[in-house]
CSV table of C-alpha atoms and ligand atoms in Angstrom, one decimal:
chain,number,residue,atom,x,y,z
A,1,UNK,CA,0.0,0.0,0.1
A,2,UNK,CA,1.3,3.5,-0.9
A,3,UNK,CA,0.6,5.1,2.6
A,4,UNK,CA,1.4,2.2,4.9
A,5,UNK,CA,4.8,2.0,6.7
A,6,UNK,CA,6.4,-1.5,7.0
A,7,UNK,CA,3.1,-3.1,5.9
A,8,UNK,CA,1.1,-1.5,8.9
A,9,UNK,CA,-1.9,0.9,8.4
A,10,UNK,CA,-1.8,4.3,10.0
A,11,UNK,CA,-3.9,4.5,13.3
A,12,UNK,CA,-6.6,6.7,11.6
A,13,UNK,CA,-7.3,4.1,8.8
A,14,UNK,CA,-7.3,1.3,11.2
A,15,UNK,CA,-9.9,3.1,13.4
A,16,UNK,CA,-12.1,3.9,10.4
A,17,UNK,CA,-12.1,0.0,9.4
A,18,UNK,CA,-13.1,-1.0,13.0
A,19,UNK,CA,-15.0,2.1,14.4
A,20,UNK,CA,-16.7,0.2,17.5
A,21,UNK,CA,-13.6,-1.3,18.8
A,22,UNK,CA,-11.6,1.8,18.3
A,23,UNK,CA,-14.3,3.7,20.3
A,24,UNK,CA,-14.2,1.1,23.0
A,25,UNK,CA,-10.4,1.3,23.4
A,26,UNK,CA,-10.4,5.2,23.6
A,27,UNK,CA,-13.1,5.1,26.3
A,28,UNK,CA,-11.1,2.5,28.3
A,29,UNK,CA,-8.1,4.8,28.0
A,30,UNK,CA,-10.1,7.7,29.1
A,31,UNK,CA,-11.5,6.0,32.0
A,32,UNK,CA,-8.0,4.7,33.3
A,33,UNK,CA,-6.6,8.2,32.9
A,34,UNK,CA,-9.7,9.7,34.9
A,35,UNK,CA,-9.4,7.0,37.4
A,36,UNK,CA,-5.5,7.7,37.8
A,37,UNK,CA,-6.3,11.4,38.0
A,38,UNK,CA,-8.9,10.7,41.0
A,39,UNK,CA,-6.7,8.5,42.9
A,40,UNK,CA,-3.8,11.2,42.6
A,41,UNK,CA,-6.2,13.8,44.0
A,42,UNK,CA,-6.4,11.9,47.3
A,43,UNK,CA,-2.6,11.3,47.4
A,44,UNK,CA,-0.4,13.3,49.8
A,45,UNK,CA,0.7,16.6,48.6
A,46,UNK,CA,1.9,19.5,50.6
A,47,UNK,CA,-0.2,22.7,49.4
A,48,UNK,CA,1.8,25.7,48.0
A,49,UNK,CA,0.4,28.8,49.8
A,50,UNK,CA,0.9,32.4,48.8
A,51,UNK,CA,3.1,34.3,51.3
A,52,UNK,CA,1.1,36.9,53.3
A,53,UNK,CA,1.7,39.7,55.9
A,54,UNK,CA,-0.4,39.4,59.0
A,55,UNK,CA,0.7,42.7,60.7
A,56,UNK,CA,0.8,43.6,64.3
A,57,UNK,CA,-1.5,41.7,66.9
A,58,UNK,CA,-4.6,43.4,67.0
A,59,UNK,CA,-5.4,45.1,70.2
A,60,UNK,CA,-8.3,43.6,72.4
A,61,UNK,CA,-9.9,44.6,75.8
A,62,UNK,CA,-11.9,41.6,76.7
A,63,UNK,CA,-14.0,42.6,79.7
A,64,UNK,CA,-13.4,40.5,83.0
A,65,UNK,CA,-16.0,37.9,83.3
A,66,UNK,CA,-15.9,37.0,79.5
A,67,UNK,CA,-15.3,33.3,78.8
A,68,UNK,CA,-16.0,30.7,76.2
A,69,UNK,CA,-17.5,27.1,76.6
A,70,UNK,CA,-17.8,24.3,74.1
A,71,UNK,CA,-21.0,22.7,73.5
A,72,UNK,CA,-20.6,19.4,71.8
A,73,UNK,CA,-23.9,18.2,70.1
A,74,UNK,CA,-22.6,15.1,68.3
A,75,UNK,CA,-20.3,13.7,65.7
A,76,UNK,CA,-20.3,12.3,62.2
A,77,UNK,CA,-18.0,9.6,61.0
A,78,UNK,CA,-15.7,10.6,58.0
A,79,UNK,CA,-12.4,8.8,56.8
A,80,UNK,CA,-9.5,11.0,56.9
A,81,UNK,CA,-9.0,10.5,53.3
A,82,UNK,CA,-12.0,12.5,52.6
A,83,UNK,CA,-10.9,15.4,54.9
A,84,UNK,CA,-7.6,16.3,53.6
A,85,UNK,CA,-5.1,15.1,51.0
A,86,UNK,CA,-2.9,12.1,52.3
A,87,UNK,CA,-5.4,11.1,55.0
A,88,UNK,CA,-6.1,7.4,55.4
A,89,UNK,CA,-9.3,5.6,54.5
A,90,UNK,CA,-9.0,3.4,57.5
A,91,UNK,CA,-8.3,6.4,59.8
A,92,UNK,CA,-12.1,7.2,60.7
A,93,UNK,CA,-12.5,10.6,62.2
A,94,UNK,CA,-15.4,11.6,64.3
A,95,UNK,CA,-16.3,15.1,62.7
A,96,UNK,CA,-17.3,17.3,65.6
A,97,UNK,CA,-20.4,19.3,65.6
A,98,UNK,CA,-19.7,21.7,68.3
A,99,UNK,CA,-21.0,25.2,69.2
A,100,UNK,CA,-19.1,27.8,71.2
A,101,UNK,CA,-20.8,29.9,73.9
A,102,UNK,CA,-19.3,33.2,74.4
A,103,UNK,CA,-20.1,34.9,77.6
A,104,UNK,CA,-19.9,38.7,77.3
A,105,UNK,CA,-21.4,41.4,79.5
A,106,UNK,CA,-22.9,43.1,76.5
A,107,UNK,CA,-24.7,39.9,75.3
A,108,UNK,CA,-23.8,36.2,75.0
A,109,UNK,CA,-23.1,34.8,71.5
A,110,UNK,CA,-23.2,31.3,69.9
A,111,UNK,CA,-20.7,30.5,67.3
A,112,UNK,CA,-22.3,27.8,65.4
A,113,UNK,CA,-25.2,25.7,66.7
A,114,UNK,CA,-24.3,21.9,66.1
A,115,UNK,CA,-27.0,19.4,65.8
A,116,UNK,CA,-30.4,20.4,66.8
A,117,UNK,CA,-33.3,18.1,67.9
A,118,UNK,CA,-34.6,17.8,64.3
A,119,UNK,CA,-31.4,16.8,62.7
A,120,UNK,CA,-32.8,13.5,61.3
A,121,UNK,CA,-35.4,15.2,59.4
A,122,UNK,CA,-33.2,17.9,58.3
A,123,UNK,CA,-30.7,15.4,56.8
A,124,UNK,CA,-33.5,14.2,54.6
A,125,UNK,CA,-33.6,17.4,52.8
A,126,UNK,CA,-29.9,16.9,51.7
A,127,UNK,CA,-28.5,15.1,48.8
A,128,UNK,CA,-27.9,11.5,49.6
A,129,UNK,CA,-24.0,11.9,49.3
A,130,UNK,CA,-24.0,14.5,52.0
A,131,UNK,CA,-25.9,12.2,54.6
A,132,UNK,CA,-23.2,11.0,56.8
A,133,UNK,CA,-23.7,8.4,59.6
A,134,UNK,CA,-24.1,10.5,62.7
A,135,UNK,CA,-24.2,10.0,66.6
A,136,UNK,CA,-26.5,12.5,68.1
A,137,UNK,CA,-25.6,14.1,71.5
A,138,UNK,CA,-27.7,16.6,73.4
A,139,UNK,CA,-28.8,19.7,71.4
A,140,UNK,CA,-27.6,23.1,72.6
A,141,UNK,CA,-31.0,24.3,73.5
A,142,UNK,CA,-31.5,21.4,75.9
A,143,UNK,CA,-27.9,21.7,77.4
A,144,UNK,CA,-28.5,25.4,78.0
A,145,UNK,CA,-31.8,24.8,79.5
A,146,UNK,CA,-30.6,21.9,81.8
A,147,UNK,CA,-27.8,24.3,83.2
A,148,UNK,CA,-30.6,26.9,83.7
A,149,UNK,CA,-29.4,29.5,81.3
A,150,UNK,CA,-32.3,31.2,79.8
A,151,UNK,CA,-32.1,31.0,76.0
A,152,UNK,CA,-33.1,34.8,75.9
A,153,UNK,CA,-29.9,35.5,77.3
A,154,UNK,CA,-28.1,34.7,73.9
A,155,UNK,CA,-28.0,37.9,72.0
A,156,UNK,CA,-27.2,36.4,68.6
A,157,UNK,CA,-25.9,33.3,66.7
A,158,UNK,CA,-22.9,33.6,64.5
A,159,UNK,CA,-22.7,30.9,62.0
A,160,UNK,CA,-19.3,30.2,60.6
A,161,UNK,CA,-21.3,29.5,57.4
A,162,UNK,CA,-24.8,28.2,56.6
A,163,UNK,CA,-24.1,24.5,56.0
A,164,UNK,CA,-26.5,22.1,58.0
A,165,UNK,CA,-24.1,20.8,60.3
A,166,UNK,CA,-23.6,24.2,61.7
A,167,UNK,CA,-26.9,25.7,61.8
A,168,UNK,CA,-29.1,22.7,62.5
A,169,UNK,CA,-29.5,23.7,66.3
A,170,UNK,CA,-30.9,27.2,65.1
A,171,UNK,CA,-34.1,25.3,64.8
A,172,UNK,CA,-34.3,25.0,68.5
A,173,UNK,CA,-33.2,28.5,69.1
A,174,UNK,CA,-36.2,30.5,67.2
A,175,UNK,CA,-36.3,34.2,67.7
A,176,UNK,CA,-32.4,34.5,68.3
A,177,UNK,CA,-31.1,36.6,65.6
A,178,UNK,CA,-28.6,35.2,63.2
A,179,UNK,CA,-25.8,37.3,62.4
A,180,UNK,CA,-25.0,37.5,58.6
A,181,UNK,CA,-23.5,40.0,56.1
A,182,UNK,CA,-25.5,41.1,53.1
A,183,UNK,CA,-23.4,38.8,50.8
A,184,UNK,CA,-24.2,36.0,53.3
A,185,UNK,CA,-27.9,36.7,52.9
A,186,UNK,CA,-27.8,36.7,49.2
A,187,UNK,CA,-25.9,33.5,49.1
A,188,UNK,CA,-28.6,31.9,51.5
A,189,UNK,CA,-31.4,33.6,49.5
A,190,UNK,CA,-30.1,32.1,46.2
A,191,UNK,CA,-31.0,28.7,47.7
A,192,UNK,CA,-27.5,27.4,46.9
A,193,UNK,CA,-26.5,23.8,47.3
A,194,UNK,CA,-25.8,23.4,51.0
A,195,UNK,CA,-28.2,25.9,52.2
A,196,UNK,CA,-31.4,23.7,52.2
A,197,UNK,CA,-31.6,23.4,56.1
A,198,UNK,CA,-31.2,26.8,57.0
A,199,UNK,CA,-33.8,27.7,54.3
A,200,UNK,CA,-36.2,25.1,55.8
A,201,UNK,CA,-36.1,26.9,59.1
A,202,UNK,CA,-38.2,29.7,57.6
A,203,UNK,CA,-38.8,32.8,59.6
A,204,UNK,CA,-35.2,33.4,60.7
A,205,UNK,CA,-34.6,37.0,62.3
A,206,UNK,CA,-31.3,38.1,60.5
A,207,UNK,CA,-29.2,40.7,62.2
A,208,UNK,CA,-27.2,42.0,59.2
A,209,UNK,CA,-23.6,43.4,59.9
A,210,UNK,CA,-21.1,44.6,57.5
A,211,UNK,CA,-17.3,44.1,57.5
A,212,UNK,CA,-16.8,47.8,58.4
A,213,UNK,CA,-13.6,47.5,60.1
A,214,UNK,CA,-10.0,47.5,58.9
A,215,UNK,CA,-7.5,44.7,58.0
A,216,UNK,CA,-7.1,41.9,60.7
A,217,UNK,CA,-4.2,39.5,60.8
A,218,UNK,CA,-3.9,39.5,57.0
A,219,UNK,CA,-7.7,39.6,56.2
A,220,UNK,CA,-8.5,42.8,54.3
A,221,UNK,CA,-11.5,43.7,56.7
A,222,UNK,CA,-13.3,43.0,59.8
A,223,UNK,CA,-16.3,43.4,62.2
A,224,UNK,CA,-15.5,44.0,65.8
A,225,UNK,CA,-18.8,42.7,67.3
A,226,UNK,CA,-18.7,44.8,70.7
A,227,UNK,CA,-16.1,47.2,69.8
A,228,UNK,CA,-13.6,45.9,72.2
A,229,UNK,CA,-11.5,43.8,69.8
A,230,UNK,CA,-12.9,40.5,72.0
A,231,UNK,CA,-15.0,39.1,69.1
A,232,UNK,CA,-13.9,39.9,65.6
A,233,UNK,CA,-15.4,38.4,62.4
A,234,UNK,CA,-13.5,38.3,59.2
A,235,UNK,CA,-14.7,37.1,55.9
A,236,UNK,CA,-13.1,33.9,54.5
A,237,UNK,CA,-15.5,33.2,51.6
A,238,UNK,CA,-13.6,30.1,50.2
A,239,UNK,CA,-15.5,27.1,51.6
A,240,UNK,CA,-18.9,28.9,50.8
A,241,UNK,CA,-19.4,32.5,49.9
A,242,UNK,CA,-20.8,33.3,53.5
A,243,UNK,CA,-17.9,31.6,55.4
A,244,UNK,CA,-16.2,33.5,58.1
A,245,UNK,CA,-13.5,33.1,60.6
A,246,UNK,CA,-14.4,34.3,64.2
A,247,UNK,CA,-11.5,35.5,66.4
A,248,UNK,CA,-12.0,35.5,70.1
A,249,UNK,CA,-9.7,37.1,72.6
A,250,UNK,CA,-10.1,36.0,76.4
A,251,UNK,CA,-9.0,38.3,79.4
A,252,UNK,CA,-6.1,35.8,80.1
A,253,UNK,CA,-4.7,36.8,76.7
A,254,UNK,CA,-5.5,33.5,75.2
A,255,UNK,CA,-6.8,33.8,71.5
A,256,UNK,CA,-8.9,31.6,69.4
A,257,UNK,CA,-9.5,31.6,65.5
A,258,UNK,CA,-12.9,29.5,64.9
A,259,UNK,CA,-12.0,28.6,61.4
A,260,UNK,CA,-15.4,27.0,60.2
A,261,UNK,CA,-14.9,24.6,57.5
A,262,UNK,CA,-11.7,26.4,56.0
A,263,UNK,CA,-10.1,23.1,56.9
A,264,UNK,CA,-11.9,20.2,58.3
A,265,UNK,CA,-9.1,18.6,60.3
A,266,UNK,CA,-6.0,20.2,61.7
A,267,UNK,CA,-3.8,18.5,59.3
A,268,UNK,CA,-5.4,20.7,56.8
A,269,UNK,CA,-3.7,23.6,58.4
A,270,UNK,CA,-0.7,21.8,59.8
A,271,UNK,CA,0.7,20.2,56.6
A,272,UNK,CA,-0.9,22.2,54.9
A,273,UNK,CA,-3.0,19.9,52.7
A,274,UNK,CA,-6.1,20.8,50.6
A,275,UNK,CA,-9.4,18.9,50.8
A,276,UNK,CA,-9.6,16.2,48.1
A,277,UNK,CA,-10.5,17.7,44.7
A,278,UNK,CA,-13.9,15.7,44.4
A,279,UNK,CA,-15.1,17.2,47.8
A,280,UNK,CA,-14.0,20.7,46.9
A,281,UNK,CA,-15.7,20.3,43.6
A,282,UNK,CA,-18.9,19.0,45.1
A,283,UNK,CA,-19.0,21.8,47.6
A,284,UNK,CA,-18.2,24.5,45.0
A,285,UNK,CA,-15.2,25.9,47.0
A,286,UNK,CA,-13.4,28.9,45.8
A,287,UNK,CA,-9.9,27.3,45.5
A,288,UNK,CA,-7.7,30.5,45.4
A,289,UNK,CA,-9.7,32.1,48.3
A,290,UNK,CA,-9.4,29.1,50.4
A,291,UNK,CA,-5.5,29.0,49.8
A,292,UNK,CA,-5.1,32.7,50.7
A,293,UNK,CA,-7.2,32.5,54.0
A,294,UNK,CA,-5.1,29.3,54.9
A,295,UNK,CA,-2.1,31.1,54.4
A,296,UNK,CA,-3.4,34.1,56.6
A,297,UNK,CA,-4.3,31.7,59.4
A,298,UNK,CA,-0.9,29.8,59.3
A,299,UNK,CA,1.1,33.0,59.1
A,300,UNK,CA,-0.9,34.4,62.1
A,301,UNK,CA,-0.6,31.4,64.3
A,302,UNK,CA,2.9,31.0,63.5
A,303,UNK,CA,3.7,34.4,64.4
A,304,UNK,CA,1.4,34.8,67.5
A,305,UNK,CA,1.4,31.5,69.3
A,306,UNK,CA,-1.4,32.6,71.7
A,307,UNK,CA,-3.9,32.3,68.8
A,308,UNK,CA,-5.2,28.6,68.6
A,309,UNK,CA,-7.0,27.8,65.4
A,310,UNK,CA,-10.0,25.5,65.7
A,311,UNK,CA,-11.3,23.8,62.6
A,312,UNK,CA,-15.0,23.2,63.2
A,313,UNK,CA,-15.0,19.5,62.9
A,314,UNK,CA,-11.9,18.6,64.7
A,315,UNK,CA,-12.6,17.3,68.1
A,316,UNK,CA,-9.0,17.5,69.1
A,317,UNK,CA,-8.9,21.4,68.5
A,318,UNK,CA,-11.8,21.7,71.2
A,319,UNK,CA,-10.0,19.8,73.9
A,320,UNK,CA,-8.5,23.1,75.4
A,321,UNK,CA,-11.9,24.6,75.9
A,322,UNK,CA,-13.9,23.8,78.8
A,323,UNK,CA,-17.5,22.0,78.2
A,324,UNK,CA,-20.4,23.9,79.4
A,325,UNK,CA,-21.3,24.8,81.9
A,326,UNK,CA,-17.5,24.9,82.7
A,327,UNK,CA,-15.7,28.2,81.3
A,328,UNK,CA,-12.3,29.1,79.6
A,329,UNK,CA,-11.3,32.4,80.5
B,1,ZN,ZN1,-19.3,21.6,58.4
């Protein structure tokens, strides 16, 4: 043949002669490549972070008597492999669903609400892949009532973001304002994936706030809740557009950064390691923003060791905080 080389037909001609077989081979190759990429996306890899400047430690004058307490409401089981790149499939992590009660003379606050009494019913609203096997503890409203703290003493709830495992308990705390920015409210109102549970709660009383304060530990703007630097919220719209980090400074000088789901387990911050691609994709995370916020938190905690970073789902990170009715000051 004129166009054959060493008696062999060119690839295209062979494909034309046996189109079905050729298509099957191409499909098989693509499946193998996709499988290899997916496997690689779970493999250990140190995340490259931009270098950031966090500036001076922001001043804070927390009033005497201010304290925080942890309110665990349950856990859900997740393999470490799904929490950060390089995690093991056999290393089952009990993802914490824990709220933080901040006692402050100007009004007590709740950072996240954990699981509420209707969490099982709420889970049915979610796509099946999001429904993890969970272990329910005592909801926050019940814990506070048992300790004789009137629920009306809570001035507001500050969700780190609007996903079900952070706002489920809001169902039992009706009437207590939920602090959101205009951008956060727009995200919730858009009924975006992940906001099903919050939107099912119906008549939420939102207390809208703005990031009206200056730069804070590398974050470009902030909101100082009581004007004393003790509770400062910064935007961290990587995990979801309404995600925030809440910084709390106690009278002892101890500081906490409540990270929400910026990372799911401490390794995300310490290695640093990103969440596996598939999970980031399903949630719709903003990759660049997440990396930037991670860089800011790593730089802030490295320079100022009095700041403890607390990923919302890492039970180990809550150990230094007394559980209610105990208090960490
Ligand atoms: Zn979460």
